[in-house]
Amino acid sequence: MKQTKLIMGMPITIEILDQGVTESFFKKVFHYFRAVDKQFSPFKTQSEVSKINNNTLSEKDYSSEMREVLAFAEQTRRETNGYFSVWNNDRFDPSGIVKGWAIEKAAALIERAGFINFYIEAGGDIHVRGRNDNAVDWRVGIRNPFQPEEVVKIVALNNHALATSGNYLRGEHIYNPHGKPLEKEIVSISVISPNIIDADRFATAAFAMGRSGIYFLETLPEVAAYMIDITGQATYTSKFKHYEIS
Amino acid sequence: MNKYILSILVIGAFVVYSWRVQTETKKEIPVVTTQPTSQIKEKKVGLYRDGTYESDIVDAIYGNVQLKVTVRDGFITEIVPLQYPDHHDYSREINPPALASLAQEAIQSQKATVDIYSGATQTSKAFQKSLQSVIEQATL
């Protein structure tokens, strides 16, 4: 069974192949994403994020979810030499962590229900588990950033996640936290990692690093990446070929 | 009266149409699929900064080892000895093939850790150290 809903301003698709999955279970998972949106949306005035921005919530009253997201954000800031930040011009916006984190939690919800062959895809990020309906690893395409209806690469994933960062997707939502203007040479960076939180946060940080982002990704254990630059040239890391099908 | 109804219907149809067009063109990236539909140029990420490097001069007991290393497109493509122990017949005999073989191995692995070449232990160790000094300079 497969369903798509528009939540957090992006289409979220969930496909579960295992027997016994019900319509109401899908509702439950989508409900989780709506709850995350309600709590973390910077556009909803009553969200916890908005309350932090309006100084109407003190640190001791942060929810446990907010503390978890902030801990990931701080860990990422350190691991990326400051290239990842949830602060932009004094505005708090943890979206760079929240999407991956929410997908990870939703996947755990699906696994706890006993399902093993599924994927969750949300605005450029995909988290797969198990195998597809041909009983092989899931085949996931990387799109051509210049022609989004074209797929330039197929990777095989089983218990992995793929996240793509690029300003072409949804406007310029990535910035260089060091205050310099973002280099325009890189168009998209796709990152494969065993978990979606890492794939998502490292893709975002590497994109902000510009040209050197791919070298940063090369140094990470358990991470493979595929970068496409403005001239249409792709550069991949050593571990990428391990996942590539065609 | 019919004109009003007609225009409302026309406008309504247009609104519904444009809303549908908007939702349909929303791209989902990535995509679960089986075949690529186009190709792009691609290359493996380079590990090192392009250039020609001279290594540290390393003592190999029977003489010194120094290497000239070329990095092109991020990869070590050539390793040429600038000097090596060559004061004795034995050194002159064993070291050139040993160094050629060590260079080949290092170009393959793109690393300084090479096997110790039998009969040229000191040269092998000095080769490692001297290549390591280049890798430290060239690492991005």
PDB file of C-alpha atoms in Angstrom, chain B residues 9-131:
ATOM      1  CA  LEU B   9     -18.410  28.077 -14.677  1.00  0.00           C
ATOM      2  CA  VAL B  10     -15.535  29.131 -16.930  1.00  0.00           C
ATOM      3  CA  ILE B  11     -13.674  30.849 -14.078  1.00  0.00           C
ATOM      4  CA  GLY B  12     -14.378  27.914 -11.768  1.00  0.00           C
ATOM      5  CA  ALA B  13     -13.064  25.427 -14.284  1.00  0.00           C
ATOM      6  CA  PHE B  14      -9.932  27.504 -14.734  1.00  0.00           C
ATOM      7  CA  VAL B  15      -9.314  27.724 -10.976  1.00  0.00           C
ATOM      8  CA  VAL B  16      -9.693  23.947 -10.586  1.00  0.00           C
ATOM      9  CA  TYR B  17      -7.452  23.397 -13.619  1.00  0.00           C
ATOM     10  CA  SER B  18      -4.663  25.688 -12.396  1.00  0.00           C
ATOM     11  CA  TRP B  19      -4.779  24.149  -8.932  1.00  0.00           C
ATOM     12  CA  ARG B  20      -4.444  20.670 -10.452  1.00  0.00           C
ATOM     13  CA  VAL B  21      -1.560  21.760 -12.683  1.00  0.00           C
ATOM     14  CA  GLN B  22       0.209  23.205  -9.652  1.00  0.00           C
ATOM     15  CA  THR B  23      -0.106  20.047  -7.568  1.00  0.00           C
ATOM     16  CA  GLU B  24       0.836  17.765 -10.460  1.00  0.00           C
ATOM     17  CA  THR B  25       4.048  19.577 -11.321  1.00  0.00           C
ATOM     18  CA  LYS B  26       5.307  19.428  -7.748  1.00  0.00           C
ATOM     19  CA  LYS B  27       8.463  17.306  -8.139  1.00  0.00           C
ATOM     20  CA  GLU B  28       9.186  14.476  -5.800  1.00  0.00           C
ATOM     21  CA  ILE B  29      12.916  14.002  -5.365  1.00  0.00           C
ATOM     22  CA  PRO B  30      14.287  11.363  -5.158  1.00  0.00           C
ATOM     23  CA  VAL B  31      12.171   8.728  -6.808  1.00  0.00           C
ATOM     24  CA  VAL B  32      11.762   4.989  -6.454  1.00  0.00           C
ATOM     25  CA  THR B  33      12.424   3.717  -9.947  1.00  0.00           C
ATOM     26  CA  THR B  34      14.539   1.220 -11.856  1.00  0.00           C
ATOM     27  CA  GLN B  35      16.088   2.919 -14.875  1.00  0.00           C
ATOM     28  CA  PRO B  36      18.052   6.109 -15.389  1.00  0.00           C
ATOM     29  CA  THR B  37      16.595   8.240 -18.173  1.00  0.00           C
ATOM     30  CA  SER B  38      19.705  10.275 -18.897  1.00  0.00           C
ATOM     31  CA  GLN B  39      23.448  10.301 -18.262  1.00  0.00           C
ATOM     32  CA  ILE B  40      25.876  12.916 -16.997  1.00  0.00           C
ATOM     33  CA  LYS B  41      29.653  13.127 -16.971  1.00  0.00           C
ATOM     34  CA  GLU B  42      31.066  11.844 -13.718  1.00  0.00           C
ATOM     35  CA  LYS B  43      34.334  11.239 -11.907  1.00  0.00           C
ATOM     36  CA  LYS B  44      35.531   9.898  -8.584  1.00  0.00           C
ATOM     37  CA  VAL B  45      36.391  12.532  -6.003  1.00  0.00           C
ATOM     38  CA  GLY B  46      40.112  13.286  -5.895  1.00  0.00           C
ATOM     39  CA  LEU B  47      41.849  12.805  -2.577  1.00  0.00           C
ATOM     40  CA  TYR B  48      44.701  15.277  -2.973  1.00  0.00           C
ATOM     41  CA  ARG B  49      45.436  18.786  -4.212  1.00  0.00           C
ATOM     42  CA  ASP B  50      46.774  18.882  -7.779  1.00  0.00           C
ATOM     43  CA  GLY B  51      50.430  19.748  -8.234  1.00  0.00           C
ATOM     44  CA  THR B  52      53.977  18.430  -8.280  1.00  0.00           C
ATOM     45  CA  TYR B  53      55.490  17.823  -4.879  1.00  0.00           C
ATOM     46  CA  GLU B  54      59.001  17.154  -3.619  1.00  0.00           C
ATOM     47  CA  SER B  55      59.029  14.911  -0.573  1.00  0.00           C
ATOM     48  CA  ASP B  56      61.115  15.216   2.571  1.00  0.00           C
ATOM     49  CA  ILE B  57      64.578  13.709   2.280  1.00  0.00           C
ATOM     50  CA  VAL B  58      64.530  10.534   4.377  1.00  0.00           C
ATOM     51  CA  ASP B  59      67.556   8.654   5.649  1.00  0.00           C
ATOM     52  CA  ALA B  60      67.596   5.060   4.334  1.00  0.00           C
ATOM     53  CA  ILE B  61      70.885   4.191   6.127  1.00  0.00           C
ATOM     54  CA  TYR B  62      72.715   3.329   2.902  1.00  0.00           C
ATOM     55  CA  GLY B  63      71.747   6.711   1.441  1.00  0.00           C
ATOM     56  CA  ASN B  64      68.738   9.044   1.231  1.00  0.00           C
ATOM     57  CA  VAL B  65      65.331   8.671  -0.405  1.00  0.00           C
ATOM     58  CA  GLN B  66      63.519  11.647  -1.916  1.00  0.00           C
ATOM     59  CA  LEU B  67      60.517  11.464  -4.236  1.00  0.00           C
ATOM     60  CA  LYS B  68      58.855  13.719  -6.776  1.00  0.00           C
ATOM     61  CA  VAL B  69      55.115  13.107  -6.746  1.00  0.00           C
ATOM     62  CA  THR B  70      52.564  14.314  -9.283  1.00  0.00           C
ATOM     63  CA  VAL B  71      48.906  14.718  -8.346  1.00  0.00           C
ATOM     64  CA  ARG B  72      46.460  15.167 -11.219  1.00  0.00           C
ATOM     65  CA  ASP B  73      42.660  15.460 -10.877  1.00  0.00           C
ATOM     66  CA  GLY B  74      43.081  14.699  -7.196  1.00  0.00           C
ATOM     67  CA  PHE B  75      44.983  11.428  -7.603  1.00  0.00           C
ATOM     68  CA  ILE B  76      48.653  10.467  -7.373  1.00  0.00           C
ATOM     69  CA  THR B  77      49.603   9.687 -10.968  1.00  0.00           C
ATOM     70  CA  GLU B  78      53.408   9.556 -10.879  1.00  0.00           C
ATOM     71  CA  ILE B  79      56.143   8.903  -8.295  1.00  0.00           C
ATOM     72  CA  VAL B  80      59.735   9.439  -9.437  1.00  0.00           C
ATOM     73  CA  PRO B  81      62.751   9.022  -7.103  1.00  0.00           C
ATOM     74  CA  LEU B  82      64.903  12.162  -7.034  1.00  0.00           C
ATOM     75  CA  GLN B  83      67.504  10.313  -5.022  1.00  0.00           C
ATOM     76  CA  TYR B  84      67.966   6.845  -3.547  1.00  0.00           C
ATOM     77  CA  PRO B  85      70.856   4.821  -2.079  1.00  0.00           C
ATOM     78  CA  ASP B  86      73.145   4.070  -5.019  1.00  0.00           C
ATOM     79  CA  HIS B  87      76.656   4.012  -3.564  1.00  0.00           C
ATOM     80  CA  HIS B  88      77.081   0.248  -3.781  1.00  0.00           C
ATOM     81  CA  ASP B  89      76.584  -2.227  -6.576  1.00  0.00           C
ATOM     82  CA  TYR B  90      73.978  -4.041  -4.521  1.00  0.00           C
ATOM     83  CA  SER B  91      72.060  -0.769  -3.918  1.00  0.00           C
ATOM     84  CA  ARG B  92      72.170   0.111  -7.611  1.00  0.00           C
ATOM     85  CA  GLU B  93      70.856  -3.346  -8.445  1.00  0.00           C
ATOM     86  CA  ILE B  94      68.073  -3.726  -5.898  1.00  0.00           C
ATOM     87  CA  ASN B  95      66.735  -0.196  -5.436  1.00  0.00           C
ATOM     88  CA  PRO B  96      65.480   0.803  -8.924  1.00  0.00           C
ATOM     89  CA  PRO B  97      63.142  -2.211  -9.319  1.00  0.00           C
ATOM     90  CA  ALA B  98      62.125  -1.938  -5.656  1.00  0.00           C
ATOM     91  CA  LEU B  99      61.252   1.758  -6.041  1.00  0.00           C
ATOM     92  CA  ALA B 100      59.361   1.126  -9.290  1.00  0.00           C
ATOM     93  CA  SER B 101      57.324  -1.569  -7.638  1.00  0.00           C
ATOM     94  CA  LEU B 102      56.680   0.569  -4.514  1.00  0.00           C
ATOM     95  CA  ALA B 103      55.571   3.476  -6.737  1.00  0.00           C
ATOM     96  CA  GLN B 104      53.199   1.234  -8.653  1.00  0.00           C
ATOM     97  CA  GLU B 105      51.703  -0.067  -5.424  1.00  0.00           C
ATOM     98  CA  ALA B 106      51.268   3.433  -3.986  1.00  0.00           C
ATOM     99  CA  ILE B 107      49.624   4.729  -7.177  1.00  0.00           C
ATOM    100  CA  GLN B 108      47.205   1.825  -7.010  1.00  0.00           C
ATOM    101  CA  SER B 109      46.313   2.333  -3.346  1.00  0.00           C
ATOM    102  CA  GLN B 110      46.739   6.141  -3.261  1.00  0.00           C
ATOM    103  CA  LYS B 111      48.278   5.630   0.171  1.00  0.00           C
ATOM    104  CA  ALA B 112      51.767   5.729   1.658  1.00  0.00           C
ATOM    105  CA  THR B 113      51.484   2.373   3.369  1.00  0.00           C
ATOM    106  CA  VAL B 114      53.284  -0.032   1.040  1.00  0.00           C
ATOM    107  CA  ASP B 115      54.614  -3.549   1.530  1.00  0.00           C
ATOM    108  CA  ILE B 116      58.242  -3.848   2.549  1.00  0.00           C
ATOM    109  CA  TYR B 117      60.177  -4.865  -0.557  1.00  0.00           C
ATOM    110  CA  SER B 118      62.302  -7.912   0.271  1.00  0.00           C
ATOM    111  CA  GLY B 119      66.005  -7.067   0.109  1.00  0.00           C
ATOM    112  CA  ALA B 120      65.266  -3.325   0.184  1.00  0.00           C
ATOM    113  CA  THR B 121      63.827  -2.957   3.665  1.00  0.00           C
ATOM    114  CA  GLN B 122      65.449   0.404   4.445  1.00  0.00           C
ATOM    115  CA  THR B 123      64.500   1.851   1.051  1.00  0.00           C
ATOM    116  CA  SER B 124      60.902   0.656   1.480  1.00  0.00           C
ATOM    117  CA  LYS B 125      60.624   2.259   4.910  1.00  0.00           C
ATOM    118  CA  ALA B 126      62.156   5.494   3.658  1.00  0.00           C
ATOM    119  CA  PHE B 127      59.798   5.464   0.646  1.00  0.00           C
ATOM    120  CA  GLN B 128      56.813   5.241   3.018  1.00  0.00           C
ATOM    121  CA  LYS B 129      58.024   8.127   5.158  1.00  0.00           C
ATOM    122  CA  SER B 130      58.860  10.313   2.222  1.00  0.00           C
ATOM    123  CA  LEU B 131      55.549   9.657   0.435  1.00  0.00           C
TER     124      LEU B 131
END
